[in-house]
């Protein structure tokens, strides 16, 4: 491969990390699909001889991409998905077994297969092509995920219901609009200060003919008794079924719990992360941005005397979530562990450790 | 696969960039002053660390984030260090989105010199960003660039867009030294007047500005971010005007010359984003705090913004910890604290609003408030540091108090058991420059190792800012009180001070206009006589009209005459010259003499009498002449007709002038003038009607 190609690849990676650092990319879906595109290029353009080599390359490049924006868990999820794909393709190529058998392993079989650890070192000439093909399947899964979620809307939204939502989630927006095609219902949007994304969502819903009302964050509790269902989006689904969602979601979830209103979360599978909440601080979980939305810089003197924090996310514990709607159907939070084991290989949950073991 | 490539590939796909599309920036990596006291003796300001990252990296990252592709860094003082820094930075790696070219020029003494250097190398091909090497910002400059370009399309005369941020009086990130008063057109965003307030208590806004523009805003709350978007003309103008030293000179020059050259400067006020220049120690303190308080997001230490290698973790109350930090038992990091790699902090130490660099050792029971410790600093037990910059390699022995506003430069040692006076500037060697001689005579420094007043183990000498002979005196005063100013600002008194200044200024605004009249009259009389002389000499010596115009323009500046007055004077002079010669001549001769004189000075007339305003001025001048001279009065109609026929004046301007309220209405000869002009106006109107009928 000519040197020019690797240079271009390097440039691509640079521009991706730059975009992530600056926060230029909006929406989990675009981050996910860009990550996958970049990883496909890495697989296609770098030199490797065995699956082990490839996995190490994907891991190290993946870690670099992840470190560009630690709070963006989707990047890590995609890296893990692709690692899992490589593992599967390698096993099927070396053993000649078909995929279906692999994915339907019983717990008993999984336990047994643990013993014969793979070393991923033998040569498999068809690996590259088959991995790239499998990744393109992953890509089409990403592309259709929003559609698949919104297709389930009619099962959850009934006529003349009052739905509460918050912030601006593209998935929820699609979901509601899809339901509105056949049913008539009312939507209450919580604006979510200090970013006020809720106002944008409300505008877009109202334009498509849904009866919409915007309320501020403090009115959530007062109005909750009138609500039939709360439907929100999320940034990440944590390994325990908890949410990392827009600031303000926790308060809504608590209010919903108090009034026993079901809380439904629309989230595509690529948002499922094998991470647990271990600390509320930025490192592990949150993202703190410039305080100017809370108090403008032109405020003057007071700024020197005040501590202003502007966290982006809230943690919503799994007890408060009634149902997840993903592209593969509805699931309870308690089932998330099973989805995790289907999507990711347990060795990949912590990329740092698994790297050391090899 | 193909359709969703576009975002990530973007620029990378090797699309052929047209030459004019390459975005360029010029970074002036030198401050040309000694605001950073002894610190800049060993390292240029651009490389001083701000929250553990060299200042220039903030600027370069800002430019890279804005999508700039080509950067020229002008370095002068200790240029080699900057060059090596750039060579080792990520910009020289493969895959970097931006090329950074250092331009070494030891001879530069000012921003002006640097830009002249840039111009002489003709590196600039299109609109570029001019920025100093010590700006911290997260602006998306692309948008401002677009606004600038759009404005340029409409109005070719726009030279520069300057970026400002709102920071009202009393704001921590506002420093008295850079206070500025701007008069800006409300809708046009054009800067009409630019004045640094400095120590001045008076504000002089030329009356013309308020008279000529219907909507003027006067700003005192803006902070100069030192980012400007310039057209390629700017370096050329610096070359043409060799006396422009700073950007301030340039702006003032353009604003004063604006009427002649027609160049304008616009302003852009940023809203949500952050930009500030670390122009002195007070700003160093303020910007450091702003970074730690995350105003500059995403330019914050924990975002891996500068490199992927250094990992910094962020905790509540803005505590930033790098890797391998060891904290003693009972030590408190209260808020806004950054701690660098491999730094250890002793027990019961209390740190607030501070930056501690890499490899520092802080002892037990130390109190640090507003301290900026760079690398390899050792602070022993029971010390106390309050609002001070402590450079790399400094040792502070135990029980030493470093008081407010101190600067300890490279490798200084102080203590033990001393209390340093506030605002001391210490360095580890004696000064080696020519000013050192006088120091010795003063006897303040002793030739022994260290000075006892700074402790028995000390290795420290007072630093005295070497005075720049060119700089104005008050500038130097500002230098010395830099930190102290900040301390005042903590007290309430400072604010009161400021508001009284403001009210004084507004008084001045109302009161000062009275004096304008006499002064201007005197000046314009002088100007007029000079003008006549110039024209006479030009005729005698056969000087080219271009040069005459140049000479008149310089006269305009010398006497500070408005362009209207210049226009009127030129017309008057052109007509006066034949009048002087033919004192008692008869009517027909006079008209011919006028005609000759006009055609003789045609290039001159055409240069000044261009706009409709100027044409009206011209007519006013003729009117004035008539009032004073009866011969002229008699041929006024013919004269104007001649000027109309020769295309000096357009007919609608004649109508405009005619409909104006003349200041000479009370004059006894006014009627005569009217009778002279009336038929002409009638004829012109008829002609116009006829032509419109024909259409």
PDB file of N, CA and C in Angstrom, chain A residues 7-8 10-12 14-15 18-19 21-22 24-25 34 37 41 64 67-69 139 143 280-283 287-292 295-298 300-301 303-309, chain B residues 1 4-5 7-9 11-12 64-65 94-95 97 165-168 170-173 272 274 290 293-295 297-298 302-305 308 311-318 335-336 492 495:
ATOM      1  N   UNK A   7      -0.997   8.042   5.103  1.00  0.00           N
ATOM      2  CA  UNK A   7      -0.990   9.447   5.491  1.00  0.00           C
ATOM      3  C   UNK A   7      -2.412   9.997   5.527  1.00  0.00           C
ATOM      4  N   UNK A   8      -3.162   9.627   4.508  1.00  0.00           N
ATOM      5  CA  UNK A   8      -4.540  10.092   4.439  1.00  0.00           C
ATOM      6  C   UNK A   8      -5.355   9.539   5.603  1.00  0.00           C
ATOM      7  N   UNK A  10      -4.214   8.723   8.492  1.00  0.00           N
ATOM      8  CA  UNK A  10      -3.786   9.478   9.674  1.00  0.00           C
ATOM      9  C   UNK A  10      -4.517  10.822   9.726  1.00  0.00           C
ATOM     10  N   UNK A  11      -4.622  11.450   8.555  1.00  0.00           N
ATOM     11  CA  UNK A  11      -5.294  12.742   8.476  1.00  0.00           C
ATOM     12  C   UNK A  11      -6.768  12.612   8.877  1.00  0.00           C
ATOM     13  N   UNK A  12      -7.379  11.529   8.399  1.00  0.00           N
ATOM     14  CA  UNK A  12      -8.775  11.278   8.746  1.00  0.00           C
ATOM     15  C   UNK A  12      -8.960  11.120  10.241  1.00  0.00           C
ATOM     16  N   UNK A  14      -7.004  12.210  12.540  1.00  0.00           N
ATOM     17  CA  UNK A  14      -6.768  13.519  13.152  1.00  0.00           C
ATOM     18  C   UNK A  14      -8.026  14.369  13.093  1.00  0.00           C
ATOM     19  N   UNK A  15      -8.646  14.412  11.926  1.00  0.00           N
ATOM     20  CA  UNK A  15      -9.786  15.317  11.794  1.00  0.00           C
ATOM     21  C   UNK A  15     -10.969  14.798  12.613  1.00  0.00           C
ATOM     22  N   UNK A  18     -10.185  15.718  16.190  1.00  0.00           N
ATOM     23  CA  UNK A  18     -10.329  17.163  16.351  1.00  0.00           C
ATOM     24  C   UNK A  18     -11.802  17.531  16.480  1.00  0.00           C
ATOM     25  N   UNK A  19     -12.610  16.948  15.602  1.00  0.00           N
ATOM     26  CA  UNK A  19     -14.044  17.219  15.666  1.00  0.00           C
ATOM     27  C   UNK A  19     -14.623  16.804  17.005  1.00  0.00           C
ATOM     28  N   UNK A  21     -13.038  16.542  19.872  1.00  0.00           N
ATOM     29  CA  UNK A  21     -12.551  17.419  20.941  1.00  0.00           C
ATOM     30  C   UNK A  21     -13.313  18.728  20.959  1.00  0.00           C
ATOM     31  N   UNK A  22     -13.600  19.232  19.768  1.00  0.00           N
ATOM     32  CA  UNK A  22     -14.286  20.515  19.694  1.00  0.00           C
ATOM     33  C   UNK A  22     -15.781  20.362  19.873  1.00  0.00           C
ATOM     34  N   UNK A  24     -17.773  19.164  17.584  1.00  0.00           N
ATOM     35  CA  UNK A  24     -18.420  19.563  16.335  1.00  0.00           C
ATOM     36  C   UNK A  24     -19.470  18.565  15.872  1.00  0.00           C
ATOM     37  N   UNK A  25     -19.349  17.306  16.339  1.00  0.00           N
ATOM     38  CA  UNK A  25     -20.280  16.296  15.852  1.00  0.00           C
ATOM     39  C   UNK A  25     -21.467  16.197  16.790  1.00  0.00           C
ATOM     40  N   UNK A  34     -19.703   7.479  11.932  1.00  0.00           N
ATOM     41  CA  UNK A  34     -18.364   7.943  11.570  1.00  0.00           C
ATOM     42  C   UNK A  34     -17.289   7.057  12.164  1.00  0.00           C
ATOM     43  N   UNK A  37     -17.109   3.912  10.090  1.00  0.00           N
ATOM     44  CA  UNK A  37     -16.449   4.177   8.818  1.00  0.00           C
ATOM     45  C   UNK A  37     -14.938   4.261   8.969  1.00  0.00           C
ATOM     46  N   UNK A  41     -11.899   1.684   7.519  1.00  0.00           N
ATOM     47  CA  UNK A  41     -10.700   2.134   6.815  1.00  0.00           C
ATOM     48  C   UNK A  41      -9.437   1.610   7.469  1.00  0.00           C
ATOM     49  N   UNK A  64      -7.461   5.500  21.093  1.00  0.00           N
ATOM     50  CA  UNK A  64      -7.100   6.873  20.733  1.00  0.00           C
ATOM     51  C   UNK A  64      -8.360   7.675  20.391  1.00  0.00           C
ATOM     52  N   UNK A  67     -10.282   8.410  23.585  1.00  0.00           N
ATOM     53  CA  UNK A  67      -9.709   9.411  24.485  1.00  0.00           C
ATOM     54  C   UNK A  67      -9.946  10.817  23.962  1.00  0.00           C
ATOM     55  N   UNK A  68     -10.318  10.944  22.676  1.00  0.00           N
ATOM     56  CA  UNK A  68     -10.576  12.292  22.168  1.00  0.00           C
ATOM     57  C   UNK A  68     -11.810  12.895  22.823  1.00  0.00           C
ATOM     58  N   UNK A  69     -12.722  12.067  23.260  1.00  0.00           N
ATOM     59  CA  UNK A  69     -13.902  12.598  23.964  1.00  0.00           C
ATOM     60  C   UNK A  69     -14.429  11.502  24.894  1.00  0.00           C
ATOM     61  N   UNK A 139     -23.311  -1.615   9.931  1.00  0.00           N
ATOM     62  CA  UNK A 139     -23.644  -0.271   9.477  1.00  0.00           C
ATOM     63  C   UNK A 139     -25.105  -0.162   9.074  1.00  0.00           C
ATOM     64  N   UNK A 143     -28.056   2.255  10.499  1.00  0.00           N
ATOM     65  CA  UNK A 143     -28.878   3.122   9.663  1.00  0.00           C
ATOM     66  C   UNK A 143     -30.365   2.905   9.893  1.00  0.00           C
ATOM     67  N   UNK A 280     -19.747  10.331  40.036  1.00  0.00           N
ATOM     68  CA  UNK A 280     -20.504  11.327  39.293  1.00  0.00           C
ATOM     69  C   UNK A 280     -19.589  12.317  38.604  1.00  0.00           C
ATOM     70  N   UNK A 281     -18.310  12.230  38.868  1.00  0.00           N
ATOM     71  CA  UNK A 281     -17.409  13.233  38.330  1.00  0.00           C
ATOM     72  C   UNK A 281     -17.127  12.985  36.857  1.00  0.00           C
ATOM     73  N   UNK A 282     -16.541  13.971  36.270  1.00  0.00           N
ATOM     74  CA  UNK A 282     -16.370  13.971  34.823  1.00  0.00           C
ATOM     75  C   UNK A 282     -15.662  12.740  34.297  1.00  0.00           C
ATOM     76  N   UNK A 283     -14.591  12.367  34.991  1.00  0.00           N
ATOM     77  CA  UNK A 283     -13.734  11.327  34.481  1.00  0.00           C
ATOM     78  C   UNK A 283     -14.520  10.115  34.053  1.00  0.00           C
ATOM     79  N   UNK A 287     -19.884  15.388  31.886  1.00  0.00           N
ATOM     80  CA  UNK A 287     -19.145  16.330  31.055  1.00  0.00           C
ATOM     81  C   UNK A 287     -19.557  17.715  31.534  1.00  0.00           C
ATOM     82  N   UNK A 288     -18.578  18.500  31.899  1.00  0.00           N
ATOM     83  CA  UNK A 288     -18.877  19.845  32.384  1.00  0.00           C
ATOM     84  C   UNK A 288     -18.452  20.846  31.324  1.00  0.00           C
ATOM     85  N   UNK A 289     -19.382  21.658  30.861  1.00  0.00           N
ATOM     86  CA  UNK A 289     -19.061  22.583  29.777  1.00  0.00           C
ATOM     87  C   UNK A 289     -18.981  24.009  30.317  1.00  0.00           C
ATOM     88  N   UNK A 290     -18.732  24.920  29.411  1.00  0.00           N
ATOM     89  CA  UNK A 290     -18.572  26.317  29.788  1.00  0.00           C
ATOM     90  C   UNK A 290     -19.807  26.828  30.520  1.00  0.00           C
ATOM     91  N   UNK A 291     -19.599  27.593  31.589  1.00  0.00           N
ATOM     92  CA  UNK A 291     -20.756  28.058  32.369  1.00  0.00           C
ATOM     93  C   UNK A 291     -21.552  29.180  31.718  1.00  0.00           C
ATOM     94  N   UNK A 292     -21.217  29.577  30.477  1.00  0.00           N
ATOM     95  CA  UNK A 292     -21.862  30.801  29.984  1.00  0.00           C
ATOM     96  C   UNK A 292     -23.366  30.662  29.800  1.00  0.00           C
ATOM     97  N   UNK A 295     -24.703  31.513  33.399  1.00  0.00           N
ATOM     98  CA  UNK A 295     -24.516  32.915  33.765  1.00  0.00           C
ATOM     99  C   UNK A 295     -23.606  33.507  32.693  1.00  0.00           C
ATOM    100  N   UNK A 296     -24.058  34.494  31.942  1.00  0.00           N
ATOM    101  CA  UNK A 296     -23.222  34.977  30.846  1.00  0.00           C
ATOM    102  C   UNK A 296     -21.940  35.648  31.339  1.00  0.00           C
ATOM    103  N   UNK A 297     -20.932  35.578  30.494  1.00  0.00           N
ATOM    104  CA  UNK A 297     -19.622  36.123  30.831  1.00  0.00           C
ATOM    105  C   UNK A 297     -19.689  37.620  31.071  1.00  0.00           C
ATOM    106  N   UNK A 298     -20.639  38.276  30.423  1.00  0.00           N
ATOM    107  CA  UNK A 298     -20.722  39.727  30.554  1.00  0.00           C
ATOM    108  C   UNK A 298     -21.327  40.152  31.897  1.00  0.00           C
ATOM    109  N   UNK A 300     -20.045  40.266  34.704  1.00  0.00           N
ATOM    110  CA  UNK A 300     -19.149  41.167  35.425  1.00  0.00           C
ATOM    111  C   UNK A 300     -18.679  40.617  36.741  1.00  0.00           C
ATOM    112  N   UNK A 301     -18.656  41.500  37.700  1.00  0.00           N
ATOM    113  CA  UNK A 301     -18.023  41.234  38.990  1.00  0.00           C
ATOM    114  C   UNK A 301     -18.411  39.925  39.671  1.00  0.00           C
ATOM    115  N   UNK A 303     -18.924  37.072  38.752  1.00  0.00           N
ATOM    116  CA  UNK A 303     -18.287  35.846  38.284  1.00  0.00           C
ATOM    117  C   UNK A 303     -17.067  35.487  39.118  1.00  0.00           C
ATOM    118  N   UNK A 304     -16.358  36.487  39.594  1.00  0.00           N
ATOM    119  CA  UNK A 304     -15.154  36.212  40.365  1.00  0.00           C
ATOM    120  C   UNK A 304     -15.516  35.581  41.697  1.00  0.00           C
ATOM    121  N   UNK A 305     -16.721  35.791  42.144  1.00  0.00           N
ATOM    122  CA  UNK A 305     -17.093  35.343  43.490  1.00  0.00           C
ATOM    123  C   UNK A 305     -17.958  34.089  43.473  1.00  0.00           C
ATOM    124  N   UNK A 306     -18.362  33.664  42.304  1.00  0.00           N
ATOM    125  CA  UNK A 306     -19.288  32.533  42.260  1.00  0.00           C
ATOM    126  C   UNK A 306     -18.633  31.307  41.643  1.00  0.00           C
ATOM    127  N   UNK A 307     -19.050  30.147  42.096  1.00  0.00           N
ATOM    128  CA  UNK A 307     -18.660  28.887  41.466  1.00  0.00           C
ATOM    129  C   UNK A 307     -19.825  28.465  40.590  1.00  0.00           C
ATOM    130  N   UNK A 308     -19.583  28.322  39.317  1.00  0.00           N
ATOM    131  CA  UNK A 308     -20.680  27.960  38.425  1.00  0.00           C
ATOM    132  C   UNK A 308     -20.357  26.628  37.768  1.00  0.00           C
ATOM    133  N   UNK A 309     -21.285  25.693  37.860  1.00  0.00           N
ATOM    134  CA  UNK A 309     -21.085  24.398  37.219  1.00  0.00           C
ATOM    135  C   UNK A 309     -22.151  24.203  36.176  1.00  0.00           C
TER     136      UNK A 309
ATOM    137  N   UNK B   1     -21.458   2.348   1.648  1.00  0.00           N
ATOM    138  CA  UNK B   1     -20.361   2.956   2.397  1.00  0.00           C
ATOM    139  C   UNK B   1     -20.147   4.403   1.952  1.00  0.00           C
ATOM    140  N   UNK B   4     -22.077   8.197   3.466  1.00  0.00           N
ATOM    141  CA  UNK B   4     -21.824   8.899   4.732  1.00  0.00           C
ATOM    142  C   UNK B   4     -20.344   9.121   5.006  1.00  0.00           C
ATOM    143  N   UNK B   5     -19.594   9.201   3.963  1.00  0.00           N
ATOM    144  CA  UNK B   5     -18.163   9.463   4.123  1.00  0.00           C
ATOM    145  C   UNK B   5     -17.895  10.945   4.324  1.00  0.00           C
ATOM    146  N   UNK B   7     -18.555  13.575   5.950  1.00  0.00           N
ATOM    147  CA  UNK B   7     -18.197  14.330   7.162  1.00  0.00           C
ATOM    148  C   UNK B   7     -16.770  14.038   7.601  1.00  0.00           C
ATOM    149  N   UNK B   8     -16.469  12.748   7.719  1.00  0.00           N
ATOM    150  CA  UNK B   8     -15.167  12.425   8.269  1.00  0.00           C
ATOM    151  C   UNK B   8     -14.058  12.701   7.264  1.00  0.00           C
ATOM    152  N   UNK B   9     -14.366  12.548   5.982  1.00  0.00           N
ATOM    153  CA  UNK B   9     -13.290  12.762   5.022  1.00  0.00           C
ATOM    154  C   UNK B   9     -13.017  14.259   4.865  1.00  0.00           C
ATOM    155  N   UNK B  11     -11.894  17.590   4.438  1.00  0.00           N
ATOM    156  CA  UNK B  11     -10.713  18.174   3.850  1.00  0.00           C
ATOM    157  C   UNK B  11      -9.734  17.099   3.406  1.00  0.00           C
ATOM    158  N   UNK B  12      -9.782  15.955   4.128  1.00  0.00           N
ATOM    159  CA  UNK B  12      -8.747  14.965   3.938  1.00  0.00           C
ATOM    160  C   UNK B  12      -8.727  14.371   2.537  1.00  0.00           C
ATOM    161  N   UNK B  64      -6.006  26.133  14.632  1.00  0.00           N
ATOM    162  CA  UNK B  64      -6.237  24.837  13.994  1.00  0.00           C
ATOM    163  C   UNK B  64      -7.711  24.471  14.089  1.00  0.00           C
ATOM    164  N   UNK B  65      -8.296  24.748  15.246  1.00  0.00           N
ATOM    165  CA  UNK B  65      -9.711  24.432  15.430  1.00  0.00           C
ATOM    166  C   UNK B  65     -10.570  25.256  14.490  1.00  0.00           C
ATOM    167  N   UNK B  94       3.272  14.244  10.802  1.00  0.00           N
ATOM    168  CA  UNK B  94       2.522  13.881   9.601  1.00  0.00           C
ATOM    169  C   UNK B  94       1.025  13.918   9.933  1.00  0.00           C
ATOM    170  N   UNK B  95       0.259  14.399   9.008  1.00  0.00           N
ATOM    171  CA  UNK B  95      -1.186  14.388   9.212  1.00  0.00           C
ATOM    172  C   UNK B  95      -1.693  15.637   9.917  1.00  0.00           C
ATOM    173  N   UNK B  97      -3.128  19.206  10.316  1.00  0.00           N
ATOM    174  CA  UNK B  97      -4.028  19.895   9.395  1.00  0.00           C
ATOM    175  C   UNK B  97      -3.521  21.292   9.058  1.00  0.00           C
ATOM    176  N   UNK B 165     -14.975  41.346  23.019  1.00  0.00           N
ATOM    177  CA  UNK B 165     -15.871  40.613  23.893  1.00  0.00           C
ATOM    178  C   UNK B 165     -16.370  41.549  24.975  1.00  0.00           C
ATOM    179  N   UNK B 166     -17.632  41.333  25.361  1.00  0.00           N
ATOM    180  CA  UNK B 166     -18.202  42.176  26.404  1.00  0.00           C
ATOM    181  C   UNK B 166     -17.663  41.779  27.765  1.00  0.00           C
ATOM    182  N   UNK B 167     -17.097  42.693  28.471  1.00  0.00           N
ATOM    183  CA  UNK B 167     -16.636  42.444  29.829  1.00  0.00           C
ATOM    184  C   UNK B 167     -16.754  43.755  30.583  1.00  0.00           C
ATOM    185  N   UNK B 168     -17.876  43.948  31.264  1.00  0.00           N
ATOM    186  CA  UNK B 168     -18.138  45.253  31.866  1.00  0.00           C
ATOM    187  C   UNK B 168     -17.163  45.607  32.991  1.00  0.00           C
ATOM    188  N   UNK B 170     -15.336  46.144  36.273  1.00  0.00           N
ATOM    189  CA  UNK B 170     -15.359  45.310  37.463  1.00  0.00           C
ATOM    190  C   UNK B 170     -15.208  43.845  37.148  1.00  0.00           C
ATOM    191  N   UNK B 171     -15.236  43.504  35.885  1.00  0.00           N
ATOM    192  CA  UNK B 171     -15.047  42.116  35.488  1.00  0.00           C
ATOM    193  C   UNK B 171     -13.604  41.707  35.762  1.00  0.00           C
ATOM    194  N   UNK B 172     -13.435  40.494  36.253  1.00  0.00           N
ATOM    195  CA  UNK B 172     -12.081  40.063  36.608  1.00  0.00           C
ATOM    196  C   UNK B 172     -11.182  40.004  35.372  1.00  0.00           C
ATOM    197  N   UNK B 173     -11.746  39.611  34.253  1.00  0.00           N
ATOM    198  CA  UNK B 173     -10.940  39.471  33.040  1.00  0.00           C
ATOM    199  C   UNK B 173     -10.928  40.775  32.268  1.00  0.00           C
ATOM    200  N   UNK B 272     -21.201  34.121  22.974  1.00  0.00           N
ATOM    201  CA  UNK B 272     -21.062  32.991  23.889  1.00  0.00           C
ATOM    202  C   UNK B 272     -19.617  32.549  24.053  1.00  0.00           C
ATOM    203  N   UNK B 274     -15.321  32.577  24.059  1.00  0.00           N
ATOM    204  CA  UNK B 274     -14.352  33.207  24.928  1.00  0.00           C
ATOM    205  C   UNK B 274     -13.115  33.590  24.146  1.00  0.00           C
ATOM    206  N   UNK B 290     -10.088  31.695  34.418  1.00  0.00           N
ATOM    207  CA  UNK B 290     -11.158  31.433  33.455  1.00  0.00           C
ATOM    208  C   UNK B 290     -11.030  30.034  32.864  1.00  0.00           C
ATOM    209  N   UNK B 293     -12.086  27.618  35.453  1.00  0.00           N
ATOM    210  CA  UNK B 293     -13.543  27.673  35.662  1.00  0.00           C
ATOM    211  C   UNK B 293     -14.298  27.260  34.416  1.00  0.00           C
ATOM    212  N   UNK B 294     -13.586  26.822  33.389  1.00  0.00           N
ATOM    213  CA  UNK B 294     -14.137  26.209  32.182  1.00  0.00           C
ATOM    214  C   UNK B 294     -14.859  27.181  31.261  1.00  0.00           C
ATOM    215  N   UNK B 295     -14.567  28.476  31.361  1.00  0.00           N
ATOM    216  CA  UNK B 295     -15.175  29.409  30.408  1.00  0.00           C
ATOM    217  C   UNK B 295     -14.680  29.120  29.005  1.00  0.00           C
ATOM    218  N   UNK B 297     -14.154  26.283  27.631  1.00  0.00           N
ATOM    219  CA  UNK B 297     -14.503  24.955  27.139  1.00  0.00           C
ATOM    220  C   UNK B 297     -14.662  24.975  25.616  1.00  0.00           C
ATOM    221  N   UNK B 298     -14.155  24.029  24.838  1.00  0.00           N
ATOM    222  CA  UNK B 298     -13.441  22.817  25.239  1.00  0.00           C
ATOM    223  C   UNK B 298     -11.938  22.976  25.500  1.00  0.00           C
ATOM    224  N   UNK B 302      -8.675  18.977  31.071  1.00  0.00           N
ATOM    225  CA  UNK B 302      -9.049  17.568  31.087  1.00  0.00           C
ATOM    226  C   UNK B 302      -9.582  17.060  29.761  1.00  0.00           C
ATOM    227  N   UNK B 303      -9.735  17.927  28.769  1.00  0.00           N
ATOM    228  CA  UNK B 303     -10.325  17.478  27.512  1.00  0.00           C
ATOM    229  C   UNK B 303      -9.308  16.902  26.540  1.00  0.00           C
ATOM    230  N   UNK B 304      -8.083  16.670  26.984  1.00  0.00           N
ATOM    231  CA  UNK B 304      -7.026  16.179  26.098  1.00  0.00           C
ATOM    232  C   UNK B 304      -6.923  17.063  24.873  1.00  0.00           C
ATOM    233  N   UNK B 305      -7.114  18.325  25.097  1.00  0.00           N
ATOM    234  CA  UNK B 305      -7.201  19.230  23.956  1.00  0.00           C
ATOM    235  C   UNK B 305      -5.847  19.386  23.276  1.00  0.00           C
ATOM    236  N   UNK B 308      -2.788  13.829  23.445  1.00  0.00           N
ATOM    237  CA  UNK B 308      -3.485  12.670  23.981  1.00  0.00           C
ATOM    238  C   UNK B 308      -2.671  12.018  25.084  1.00  0.00           C
ATOM    239  N   UNK B 311      -2.758  12.880  30.600  1.00  0.00           N
ATOM    240  CA  UNK B 311      -4.129  12.682  31.045  1.00  0.00           C
ATOM    241  C   UNK B 311      -4.367  13.479  32.331  1.00  0.00           C
ATOM    242  N   UNK B 312      -5.405  14.262  32.322  1.00  0.00           N
ATOM    243  CA  UNK B 312      -5.740  15.064  33.491  1.00  0.00           C
ATOM    244  C   UNK B 312      -7.155  14.702  33.911  1.00  0.00           C
ATOM    245  N   UNK B 313      -7.347  14.438  35.200  1.00  0.00           N
ATOM    246  CA  UNK B 313      -8.693  14.118  35.640  1.00  0.00           C
ATOM    247  C   UNK B 313      -9.324  15.337  36.296  1.00  0.00           C
ATOM    248  N   UNK B 314     -10.641  15.400  36.159  1.00  0.00           N
ATOM    249  CA  UNK B 314     -11.345  16.579  36.629  1.00  0.00           C
ATOM    250  C   UNK B 314     -12.309  16.187  37.743  1.00  0.00           C
ATOM    251  N   UNK B 315     -12.319  16.932  38.793  1.00  0.00           N
ATOM    252  CA  UNK B 315     -13.241  16.638  39.876  1.00  0.00           C
ATOM    253  C   UNK B 315     -14.045  17.858  40.254  1.00  0.00           C
ATOM    254  N   UNK B 316     -14.996  17.651  41.127  1.00  0.00           N
ATOM    255  CA  UNK B 316     -15.854  18.767  41.549  1.00  0.00           C
ATOM    256  C   UNK B 316     -15.024  19.936  42.063  1.00  0.00           C
ATOM    257  N   UNK B 317     -15.610  21.106  42.011  1.00  0.00           N
ATOM    258  CA  UNK B 317     -14.983  22.358  42.424  1.00  0.00           C
ATOM    259  C   UNK B 317     -13.764  22.674  41.575  1.00  0.00           C
ATOM    260  N   UNK B 318     -13.791  22.215  40.329  1.00  0.00           N
ATOM    261  CA  UNK B 318     -12.717  22.540  39.399  1.00  0.00           C
ATOM    262  C   UNK B 318     -11.343  22.153  39.909  1.00  0.00           C
ATOM    263  N   UNK B 335     -10.718  24.969  45.670  1.00  0.00           N
ATOM    264  CA  UNK B 335     -11.373  25.080  44.358  1.00  0.00           C
ATOM    265  C   UNK B 335     -10.427  25.718  43.356  1.00  0.00           C
ATOM    266  N   UNK B 336     -10.724  25.490  42.068  1.00  0.00           N
ATOM    267  CA  UNK B 336      -9.912  26.014  40.966  1.00  0.00           C
ATOM    268  C   UNK B 336      -8.438  25.720  41.159  1.00  0.00           C
ATOM    269  N   UNK B 492     -13.318  47.396  47.078  1.00  0.00           N
ATOM    270  CA  UNK B 492     -14.440  48.044  46.401  1.00  0.00           C
ATOM    271  C   UNK B 492     -14.018  49.383  45.824  1.00  0.00           C
ATOM    272  N   UNK B 495     -13.682  50.154  42.055  1.00  0.00           N
ATOM    273  CA  UNK B 495     -14.873  50.319  41.226  1.00  0.00           C
ATOM    274  C   UNK B 495     -15.400  51.743  41.306  1.00  0.00           C
TER     275      UNK B 495
END
